[in-house]
């Protein structure tokens, strides 16, 4: 690492040498044309309005992105968001009057030429969103005394962060994030007193976070999280950053406690410390953060309660505390916070009841308290402002009814309140919300009937299982055009399955199991629902036969019709359902033989059907096209012959060496008692 | 700064997954990234959700562990990923009738709960990994209609639960196993493998095959 004095001695020499060697370029026009040629990668022809054959020596001043001074010297160059794919040539250093050099998002590659050091008038250097690689040549800054903005965000620079930045007296904006810079954040950065914005996020920084950075009294925004991995924790000295408005130290491996000295940050609006390994309590002193708008401490190991003192944080809009070890109540004052829009505290140990005026401020948008131990009623005014999008209460001990107001909350997109102690009728409005995608109210004590009027083009997932819902499945369920999953199992529904259900074009999973009283036949219209992947009608009162049309469901993977009163034969066509891997027809009244080709299922798939099996006296039609043995026999007198044949076959199996075996197992199940057209009905 | 927020959102999604410890969602997200999905069947696969259990085509058990992946006939291309082996409770892997290429990851041998492995009617190449012999619950192994080569691994003989094996319409070589579960598998489930030599002859001296 060269020392400062050596470089100061040599910069002018380099400059002289450079201008001597490049006497072939006499004007900025020629330099820009050289730039064009270098920045255009192979097969790229960008910057077409920088014509090579310009006659006027000042033609370059009207090139796009170029501004000149009164001497026709280039002072500003802005070439951005053009996929050029080339590189920056050394000649860039000849544009020594440049004040603004912005070449962002051009897909440029290669290393940064050290000749940029010549641009000693530069105030803005923006090379963000390119593919520059290598170490960053920090020495370029030694003469750039006017530099105010440096943006190298989102490139592929590696190696240490350039310490030379520390000598700059005017620099306000330093955006070095989104690269592969490694090693510690240099202590000397604490000397950059002019700094207002420091971005080091998304790098590979390590080491202890320098406490000295607390001296940056003009710093307004600091982003140091994501992919960095610091040793130790948040230095208490950061409380001295008196101008700070944004502190983002998320996802950078921080340990230890949140320093209470952060309460000195009177201008702080956004405090992001999520995704770390912070322990201890949330300091009550942080109630001093009078400007705080967003607080995210989620995904840490914080313990203790939400401080009572936070009632003074009247500007707060977002509180994210999810996935910690917090306990105690959700404070009553949360209902009084006038600006609260987002409250997400899921996966903690919160107890007691929610404030009953929560949502009264009319601004609540995202509300998630899942997986806690909350009790009591659901606040009536959660959707008071008509802005609530997510209502997630699942896995708690909430009791009472769902407020009717929720059924009028047209802004809702997700309702997930499963696994609580809720009761009463589900408000009919919930089945008619225009934007809701998920309604999941399973594992509660809901009763009453489903509404006759159902609509909703956005609803994809409807899970009502394990409740006490009675009545019929409304045919209006066929209005839910986008429904994919319908779970009604373990309720007390009765009546028939409406055939409208099978007109749903996107339905993949249907489960109406264990309602015990759903009756009627399986409609042949089931075949219309070609996207069905899983059908569970088990444990009901279904009768009639399995429609052969069911074999048209080419994506059906699971079919459970067990524990019903289904009669008739198992359609031969079902043999061709290669997608079917789980089949349960047990405990019905099926008759005849199991069609050949079903050998893959265990006996348990067919058990509990007294007249089903190889001994069955009933006959079922065999399908055409099955391989017929030429020595067919017909009639029931054949059965003893069949038994003898099988006995011989099995004996043969046991006595003959494997290689002479014909593994054609289908024989055993081939129907031997064909009586054309003889069909069983109730 | 649009690029800024994009990168943070992506990082958040990736890191949320990593730190949250929901490796099953991560594994599936990795699969999604290596598949091409013109029909958007994976649209609901939001890596920012707490677990993948609300994703369509995914089924979980009571403990929110993935038990089924149902993506048959979904117009998917691209390739499978080793991360699939992390789905310890997976019982049904249904990826049949797509355009998936590449090889069968050996990591699928770690899926100790697997009952059904349906990769048939794709464009999969390479060999059948012998690690599939570790799948002691496997009932369905359908790899037919692909471009698989190499031998049928002898390790599969130890999977006594196998009921359906279909490797027809591939480019397999060597002999067809005849012991263990293969006693029950019909010969036509091996057909259309031009270099497959027929049932192995047990008890005789093994002969040289050009297959390894």
PDB file of C-alpha atoms in Angstrom, chain A residues 337-549:
ATOM      1  CA  UNK A 337     -51.352   4.851  17.761  1.00  0.00           C
ATOM      2  CA  UNK A 338     -52.772   7.235  15.175  1.00  0.00           C
ATOM      3  CA  UNK A 339     -50.656   6.189  12.217  1.00  0.00           C
ATOM      4  CA  UNK A 340     -50.147   2.460  12.627  1.00  0.00           C
ATOM      5  CA  UNK A 341     -50.503   0.644   9.276  1.00  0.00           C
ATOM      6  CA  UNK A 342     -48.501  -2.562   9.688  1.00  0.00           C
ATOM      7  CA  UNK A 343     -48.396  -4.710  12.817  1.00  0.00           C
ATOM      8  CA  UNK A 344     -46.693  -8.072  12.421  1.00  0.00           C
ATOM      9  CA  UNK A 345     -45.750  -9.843  15.637  1.00  0.00           C
ATOM     10  CA  UNK A 346     -46.226 -13.518  14.708  1.00  0.00           C
ATOM     11  CA  UNK A 347     -44.305 -16.336  16.309  1.00  0.00           C
ATOM     12  CA  UNK A 348     -43.712 -14.928  19.763  1.00  0.00           C
ATOM     13  CA  UNK A 349     -45.245 -15.694  23.163  1.00  0.00           C
ATOM     14  CA  UNK A 350     -47.679 -12.788  23.416  1.00  0.00           C
ATOM     15  CA  UNK A 351     -50.629 -13.341  25.761  1.00  0.00           C
ATOM     16  CA  UNK A 352     -53.833 -11.611  26.917  1.00  0.00           C
ATOM     17  CA  UNK A 353     -56.279  -9.846  24.644  1.00  0.00           C
ATOM     18  CA  UNK A 354     -55.840  -7.499  21.742  1.00  0.00           C
ATOM     19  CA  UNK A 355     -56.706  -3.847  22.355  1.00  0.00           C
ATOM     20  CA  UNK A 356     -60.389  -3.632  21.452  1.00  0.00           C
ATOM     21  CA  UNK A 357     -59.917  -0.382  19.541  1.00  0.00           C
ATOM     22  CA  UNK A 358     -57.182  -1.782  17.333  1.00  0.00           C
ATOM     23  CA  UNK A 359     -57.812  -0.510  13.824  1.00  0.00           C
ATOM     24  CA  UNK A 360     -59.776   2.525  14.951  1.00  0.00           C
ATOM     25  CA  UNK A 361     -57.192   4.813  13.396  1.00  0.00           C
ATOM     26  CA  UNK A 362     -58.602   3.674  10.046  1.00  0.00           C
ATOM     27  CA  UNK A 363     -55.163   2.978   8.646  1.00  0.00           C
ATOM     28  CA  UNK A 364     -54.468  -0.660   9.444  1.00  0.00           C
ATOM     29  CA  UNK A 365     -53.289  -2.585   6.354  1.00  0.00           C
ATOM     30  CA  UNK A 366     -51.274  -5.630   7.374  1.00  0.00           C
ATOM     31  CA  UNK A 367     -52.098  -7.417  10.613  1.00  0.00           C
ATOM     32  CA  UNK A 368     -50.445 -10.688  11.575  1.00  0.00           C
ATOM     33  CA  UNK A 369     -50.381 -11.992  15.160  1.00  0.00           C
ATOM     34  CA  UNK A 370     -50.273 -15.717  14.328  1.00  0.00           C
ATOM     35  CA  UNK A 371     -48.679 -18.334  16.548  1.00  0.00           C
ATOM     36  CA  UNK A 372     -48.888 -16.628  19.903  1.00  0.00           C
ATOM     37  CA  UNK A 373     -51.096 -17.291  22.929  1.00  0.00           C
ATOM     38  CA  UNK A 374     -53.548 -14.444  22.478  1.00  0.00           C
ATOM     39  CA  UNK A 375     -57.056 -14.758  23.895  1.00  0.00           C
ATOM     40  CA  UNK A 376     -60.298 -12.823  23.898  1.00  0.00           C
ATOM     41  CA  UNK A 377     -62.371 -11.456  21.039  1.00  0.00           C
ATOM     42  CA  UNK A 378     -61.387 -10.273  17.597  1.00  0.00           C
ATOM     43  CA  UNK A 379     -61.492  -6.450  17.711  1.00  0.00           C
ATOM     44  CA  UNK A 380     -64.534  -5.118  15.889  1.00  0.00           C
ATOM     45  CA  UNK A 381     -62.839  -2.163  14.249  1.00  0.00           C
ATOM     46  CA  UNK A 382     -59.827  -3.805  12.607  1.00  0.00           C
ATOM     47  CA  UNK A 383     -61.100  -2.765   9.183  1.00  0.00           C
ATOM     48  CA  UNK A 384     -62.465   0.589  10.255  1.00  0.00           C
ATOM     49  CA  UNK A 385     -60.665   2.419   7.471  1.00  0.00           C
ATOM     50  CA  UNK A 386     -61.453  -0.127   4.786  1.00  0.00           C
ATOM     51  CA  UNK A 387     -57.760  -0.653   4.134  1.00  0.00           C
ATOM     52  CA  UNK A 388     -57.063  -3.958   5.841  1.00  0.00           C
ATOM     53  CA  UNK A 389     -55.438  -6.411   3.440  1.00  0.00           C
ATOM     54  CA  UNK A 390     -54.193  -9.233   5.629  1.00  0.00           C
ATOM     55  CA  UNK A 391     -56.002 -10.524   8.695  1.00  0.00           C
ATOM     56  CA  UNK A 392     -53.892 -13.305  10.138  1.00  0.00           C
ATOM     57  CA  UNK A 393     -54.813 -14.561  13.590  1.00  0.00           C
ATOM     58  CA  UNK A 394     -54.100 -18.276  13.221  1.00  0.00           C
ATOM     59  CA  UNK A 395     -52.801 -20.490  16.005  1.00  0.00           C
ATOM     60  CA  UNK A 396     -53.975 -18.515  19.011  1.00  0.00           C
ATOM     61  CA  UNK A 397     -56.870 -18.808  21.460  1.00  0.00           C
ATOM     62  CA  UNK A 398     -59.194 -16.127  20.108  1.00  0.00           C
ATOM     63  CA  UNK A 399     -62.835 -16.765  21.010  1.00  0.00           C
ATOM     64  CA  UNK A 400     -66.242 -15.402  20.190  1.00  0.00           C
ATOM     65  CA  UNK A 401     -67.441 -14.642  16.699  1.00  0.00           C
ATOM     66  CA  UNK A 402     -65.829 -13.103  13.661  1.00  0.00           C
ATOM     67  CA  UNK A 403     -67.087  -9.526  13.612  1.00  0.00           C
ATOM     68  CA  UNK A 404     -69.664  -8.933  10.841  1.00  0.00           C
ATOM     69  CA  UNK A 405     -67.534  -5.941   9.845  1.00  0.00           C
ATOM     70  CA  UNK A 406     -64.907  -8.317   8.482  1.00  0.00           C
ATOM     71  CA  UNK A 407     -67.464  -9.483   5.943  1.00  0.00           C
ATOM     72  CA  UNK A 408     -67.706  -5.900   4.683  1.00  0.00           C
ATOM     73  CA  UNK A 409     -63.969  -5.381   4.487  1.00  0.00           C
ATOM     74  CA  UNK A 410     -63.533  -5.236   0.723  1.00  0.00           C
ATOM     75  CA  UNK A 411     -59.825  -4.562   0.862  1.00  0.00           C
ATOM     76  CA  UNK A 412     -59.020  -7.980   2.317  1.00  0.00           C
ATOM     77  CA  UNK A 413     -56.742 -10.281   0.313  1.00  0.00           C
ATOM     78  CA  UNK A 414     -55.909 -12.929   2.913  1.00  0.00           C
ATOM     79  CA  UNK A 415     -57.950 -14.141   5.875  1.00  0.00           C
ATOM     80  CA  UNK A 416     -56.185 -16.830   7.894  1.00  0.00           C
ATOM     81  CA  UNK A 417     -57.734 -17.434  11.292  1.00  0.00           C
ATOM     82  CA  UNK A 418     -57.406 -21.193  11.600  1.00  0.00           C
ATOM     83  CA  UNK A 419     -56.710 -22.973  14.871  1.00  0.00           C
ATOM     84  CA  UNK A 420     -58.506 -20.764  17.350  1.00  0.00           C
ATOM     85  CA  UNK A 421     -61.594 -21.089  19.545  1.00  0.00           C
ATOM     86  CA  UNK A 422     -63.835 -18.944  17.344  1.00  0.00           C
ATOM     87  CA  UNK A 423     -67.539 -19.733  17.080  1.00  0.00           C
ATOM     88  CA  UNK A 424     -70.797 -18.499  15.634  1.00  0.00           C
ATOM     89  CA  UNK A 425     -71.649 -18.167  11.954  1.00  0.00           C
ATOM     90  CA  UNK A 426     -69.015 -17.139   9.467  1.00  0.00           C
ATOM     91  CA  UNK A 427     -70.182 -13.738   8.166  1.00  0.00           C
ATOM     92  CA  UNK A 428     -71.704 -14.204   4.719  1.00  0.00           C
ATOM     93  CA  UNK A 429     -69.784 -11.221   3.432  1.00  0.00           C
ATOM     94  CA  UNK A 430     -66.545 -13.198   3.675  1.00  0.00           C
ATOM     95  CA  UNK A 431     -67.773 -15.397   0.839  1.00  0.00           C
ATOM     96  CA  UNK A 432     -68.302 -12.353  -1.365  1.00  0.00           C
ATOM     97  CA  UNK A 433     -65.172 -10.288  -0.960  1.00  0.00           C
ATOM     98  CA  UNK A 434     -63.875  -9.074  -4.324  1.00  0.00           C
ATOM     99  CA  UNK A 435     -60.132  -9.255  -3.687  1.00  0.00           C
ATOM    100  CA  UNK A 436     -59.695 -12.059  -1.209  1.00  0.00           C
ATOM    101  CA  UNK A 437     -57.378 -14.879  -2.375  1.00  0.00           C
ATOM    102  CA  UNK A 438     -57.216 -17.056   0.717  1.00  0.00           C
ATOM    103  CA  UNK A 439     -59.937 -17.751   3.268  1.00  0.00           C
ATOM    104  CA  UNK A 440     -58.779 -20.193   5.893  1.00  0.00           C
ATOM    105  CA  UNK A 441     -60.973 -20.571   8.989  1.00  0.00           C
ATOM    106  CA  UNK A 442     -60.356 -24.245   9.742  1.00  0.00           C
ATOM    107  CA  UNK A 443     -59.998 -25.828  13.181  1.00  0.00           C
ATOM    108  CA  UNK A 444     -62.461 -23.604  15.021  1.00  0.00           C
ATOM    109  CA  UNK A 445     -66.035 -24.031  16.293  1.00  0.00           C
ATOM    110  CA  UNK A 446     -67.901 -22.215  13.534  1.00  0.00           C
ATOM    111  CA  UNK A 447     -71.508 -23.284  13.070  1.00  0.00           C
ATOM    112  CA  UNK A 448     -74.478 -22.291  10.975  1.00  0.00           C
ATOM    113  CA  UNK A 449     -74.805 -22.691   7.244  1.00  0.00           C
ATOM    114  CA  UNK A 450     -72.889 -21.460   4.238  1.00  0.00           C
ATOM    115  CA  UNK A 451     -74.537 -18.529   2.445  1.00  0.00           C
ATOM    116  CA  UNK A 452     -76.552 -19.051  -0.714  1.00  0.00           C
ATOM    117  CA  UNK A 453     -74.876 -16.080  -2.346  1.00  0.00           C
ATOM    118  CA  UNK A 454     -71.199 -16.651  -3.099  1.00  0.00           C
ATOM    119  CA  UNK A 455     -68.902 -14.694  -5.384  1.00  0.00           C
ATOM    120  CA  UNK A 456     -65.290 -13.688  -5.709  1.00  0.00           C
ATOM    121  CA  UNK A 457     -63.033 -13.835  -8.737  1.00  0.00           C
ATOM    122  CA  UNK A 458     -59.864 -13.779  -6.709  1.00  0.00           C
ATOM    123  CA  UNK A 459     -60.545 -16.615  -4.266  1.00  0.00           C
ATOM    124  CA  UNK A 460     -58.156 -19.508  -4.814  1.00  0.00           C
ATOM    125  CA  UNK A 461     -58.028 -21.249  -1.444  1.00  0.00           C
ATOM    126  CA  UNK A 462     -61.104 -21.881   0.693  1.00  0.00           C
ATOM    127  CA  UNK A 463     -60.445 -23.922   3.823  1.00  0.00           C
ATOM    128  CA  UNK A 464     -63.333 -24.394   6.237  1.00  0.00           C
ATOM    129  CA  UNK A 465     -62.429 -27.835   7.580  1.00  0.00           C
ATOM    130  CA  UNK A 466     -62.883 -29.050  11.124  1.00  0.00           C
ATOM    131  CA  UNK A 467     -65.752 -26.847  12.210  1.00  0.00           C
ATOM    132  CA  UNK A 468     -69.455 -27.474  12.878  1.00  0.00           C
ATOM    133  CA  UNK A 469     -70.907 -26.074   9.677  1.00  0.00           C
ATOM    134  CA  UNK A 470     -74.298 -27.488   8.705  1.00  0.00           C
ATOM    135  CA  UNK A 471     -76.586 -27.276   5.706  1.00  0.00           C
ATOM    136  CA  UNK A 472     -75.770 -27.939   2.082  1.00  0.00           C
ATOM    137  CA  UNK A 473     -72.832 -27.020  -0.085  1.00  0.00           C
ATOM    138  CA  UNK A 474     -74.318 -24.074  -1.992  1.00  0.00           C
ATOM    139  CA  UNK A 475     -74.369 -24.388  -5.759  1.00  0.00           C
ATOM    140  CA  UNK A 476     -73.145 -20.797  -5.871  1.00  0.00           C
ATOM    141  CA  UNK A 477     -69.751 -22.210  -5.026  1.00  0.00           C
ATOM    142  CA  UNK A 478     -69.526 -22.651  -8.774  1.00  0.00           C
ATOM    143  CA  UNK A 479     -69.110 -18.883  -9.049  1.00  0.00           C
ATOM    144  CA  UNK A 480     -65.613 -18.962  -7.611  1.00  0.00           C
ATOM    145  CA  UNK A 481     -63.887 -19.027 -10.991  1.00  0.00           C
ATOM    146  CA  UNK A 482     -60.372 -19.183  -9.658  1.00  0.00           C
ATOM    147  CA  UNK A 483     -60.879 -21.679  -6.865  1.00  0.00           C
ATOM    148  CA  UNK A 484     -58.035 -24.196  -6.633  1.00  0.00           C
ATOM    149  CA  UNK A 485     -58.419 -25.757  -3.211  1.00  0.00           C
ATOM    150  CA  UNK A 486     -61.709 -26.466  -1.447  1.00  0.00           C
ATOM    151  CA  UNK A 487     -61.479 -28.005   2.024  1.00  0.00           C
ATOM    152  CA  UNK A 488     -64.790 -28.706   3.708  1.00  0.00           C
ATOM    153  CA  UNK A 489     -63.850 -31.880   5.534  1.00  0.00           C
ATOM    154  CA  UNK A 490     -64.840 -32.594   9.124  1.00  0.00           C
ATOM    155  CA  UNK A 491     -67.975 -30.542   9.271  1.00  0.00           C
ATOM    156  CA  UNK A 492     -71.668 -31.419   9.449  1.00  0.00           C
ATOM    157  CA  UNK A 493     -72.649 -30.678   5.877  1.00  0.00           C
ATOM    158  CA  UNK A 494     -75.423 -32.639   4.232  1.00  0.00           C
ATOM    159  CA  UNK A 495     -77.267 -32.801   0.944  1.00  0.00           C
ATOM    160  CA  UNK A 496     -75.744 -33.482  -2.415  1.00  0.00           C
ATOM    161  CA  UNK A 497     -72.546 -32.318  -4.016  1.00  0.00           C
ATOM    162  CA  UNK A 498     -73.656 -29.549  -6.371  1.00  0.00           C
ATOM    163  CA  UNK A 499     -72.640 -30.361  -9.923  1.00  0.00           C
ATOM    164  CA  UNK A 500     -71.768 -26.668 -10.405  1.00  0.00           C
ATOM    165  CA  UNK A 501     -68.695 -27.429  -8.361  1.00  0.00           C
ATOM    166  CA  UNK A 502     -67.242 -29.426 -11.213  1.00  0.00           C
ATOM    167  CA  UNK A 503     -67.579 -26.566 -13.633  1.00  0.00           C
ATOM    168  CA  UNK A 504     -64.752 -24.794 -11.854  1.00  0.00           C
ATOM    169  CA  UNK A 505     -61.950 -24.627 -14.414  1.00  0.00           C
ATOM    170  CA  UNK A 506     -59.045 -24.456 -12.011  1.00  0.00           C
ATOM    171  CA  UNK A 507     -60.127 -26.726  -9.152  1.00  0.00           C
ATOM    172  CA  UNK A 508     -57.250 -28.981  -8.133  1.00  0.00           C
ATOM    173  CA  UNK A 509     -58.077 -30.242  -4.668  1.00  0.00           C
ATOM    174  CA  UNK A 510     -61.450 -31.059  -3.196  1.00  0.00           C
ATOM    175  CA  UNK A 511     -61.960 -32.551   0.240  1.00  0.00           C
ATOM    176  CA  UNK A 512     -65.427 -33.038   1.701  1.00  0.00           C
ATOM    177  CA  UNK A 513     -64.472 -35.980   3.836  1.00  0.00           C
ATOM    178  CA  UNK A 514     -65.990 -36.770   7.223  1.00  0.00           C
ATOM    179  CA  UNK A 515     -69.145 -34.757   6.926  1.00  0.00           C
ATOM    180  CA  UNK A 516     -71.024 -38.009   7.344  1.00  0.00           C
ATOM    181  CA  UNK A 517     -74.211 -36.749   5.776  1.00  0.00           C
ATOM    182  CA  UNK A 518     -73.239 -35.627   2.318  1.00  0.00           C
ATOM    183  CA  UNK A 519     -75.276 -37.860   0.074  1.00  0.00           C
ATOM    184  CA  UNK A 520     -76.287 -38.351  -3.508  1.00  0.00           C
ATOM    185  CA  UNK A 521     -74.326 -39.790  -6.349  1.00  0.00           C
ATOM    186  CA  UNK A 522     -71.003 -38.762  -7.755  1.00  0.00           C
ATOM    187  CA  UNK A 523     -72.102 -36.790 -10.798  1.00  0.00           C
ATOM    188  CA  UNK A 524     -70.705 -37.702 -14.211  1.00  0.00           C
ATOM    189  CA  UNK A 525     -69.983 -33.999 -14.604  1.00  0.00           C
ATOM    190  CA  UNK A 526     -66.974 -34.629 -12.382  1.00  0.00           C
ATOM    191  CA  UNK A 527     -65.122 -35.271 -15.615  1.00  0.00           C
ATOM    192  CA  UNK A 528     -65.490 -31.611 -16.620  1.00  0.00           C
ATOM    193  CA  UNK A 529     -63.099 -30.645 -13.890  1.00  0.00           C
ATOM    194  CA  UNK A 530     -59.970 -31.706 -15.717  1.00  0.00           C
ATOM    195  CA  UNK A 531     -57.518 -29.976 -13.430  1.00  0.00           C
ATOM    196  CA  UNK A 532     -58.488 -32.106 -10.420  1.00  0.00           C
ATOM    197  CA  UNK A 533     -55.471 -33.580  -8.701  1.00  0.00           C
ATOM    198  CA  UNK A 534     -56.938 -34.761  -5.419  1.00  0.00           C
ATOM    199  CA  UNK A 535     -60.460 -35.932  -4.549  1.00  0.00           C
ATOM    200  CA  UNK A 536     -61.499 -36.944  -1.047  1.00  0.00           C
ATOM    201  CA  UNK A 537     -65.175 -37.756  -0.625  1.00  0.00           C
ATOM    202  CA  UNK A 538     -64.602 -40.315   2.125  1.00  0.00           C
ATOM    203  CA  UNK A 539     -66.770 -40.812   5.192  1.00  0.00           C
ATOM    204  CA  UNK A 540     -70.052 -39.630   3.821  1.00  0.00           C
ATOM    205  CA  UNK A 541     -73.301 -41.108   2.592  1.00  0.00           C
ATOM    206  CA  UNK A 542     -72.609 -41.170  -1.124  1.00  0.00           C
ATOM    207  CA  UNK A 543     -74.365 -43.865  -3.104  1.00  0.00           C
ATOM    208  CA  UNK A 544     -74.712 -44.837  -6.714  1.00  0.00           C
ATOM    209  CA  UNK A 545     -71.827 -45.976  -8.846  1.00  0.00           C
ATOM    210  CA  UNK A 546     -68.412 -44.612  -9.627  1.00  0.00           C
ATOM    211  CA  UNK A 547     -68.945 -42.886 -12.967  1.00  0.00           C
ATOM    212  CA  UNK A 548     -66.622 -44.274 -15.633  1.00  0.00           C
ATOM    213  CA  UNK A 549     -66.073 -40.694 -16.741  1.00  0.00           C
TER     214      UNK A 549
END
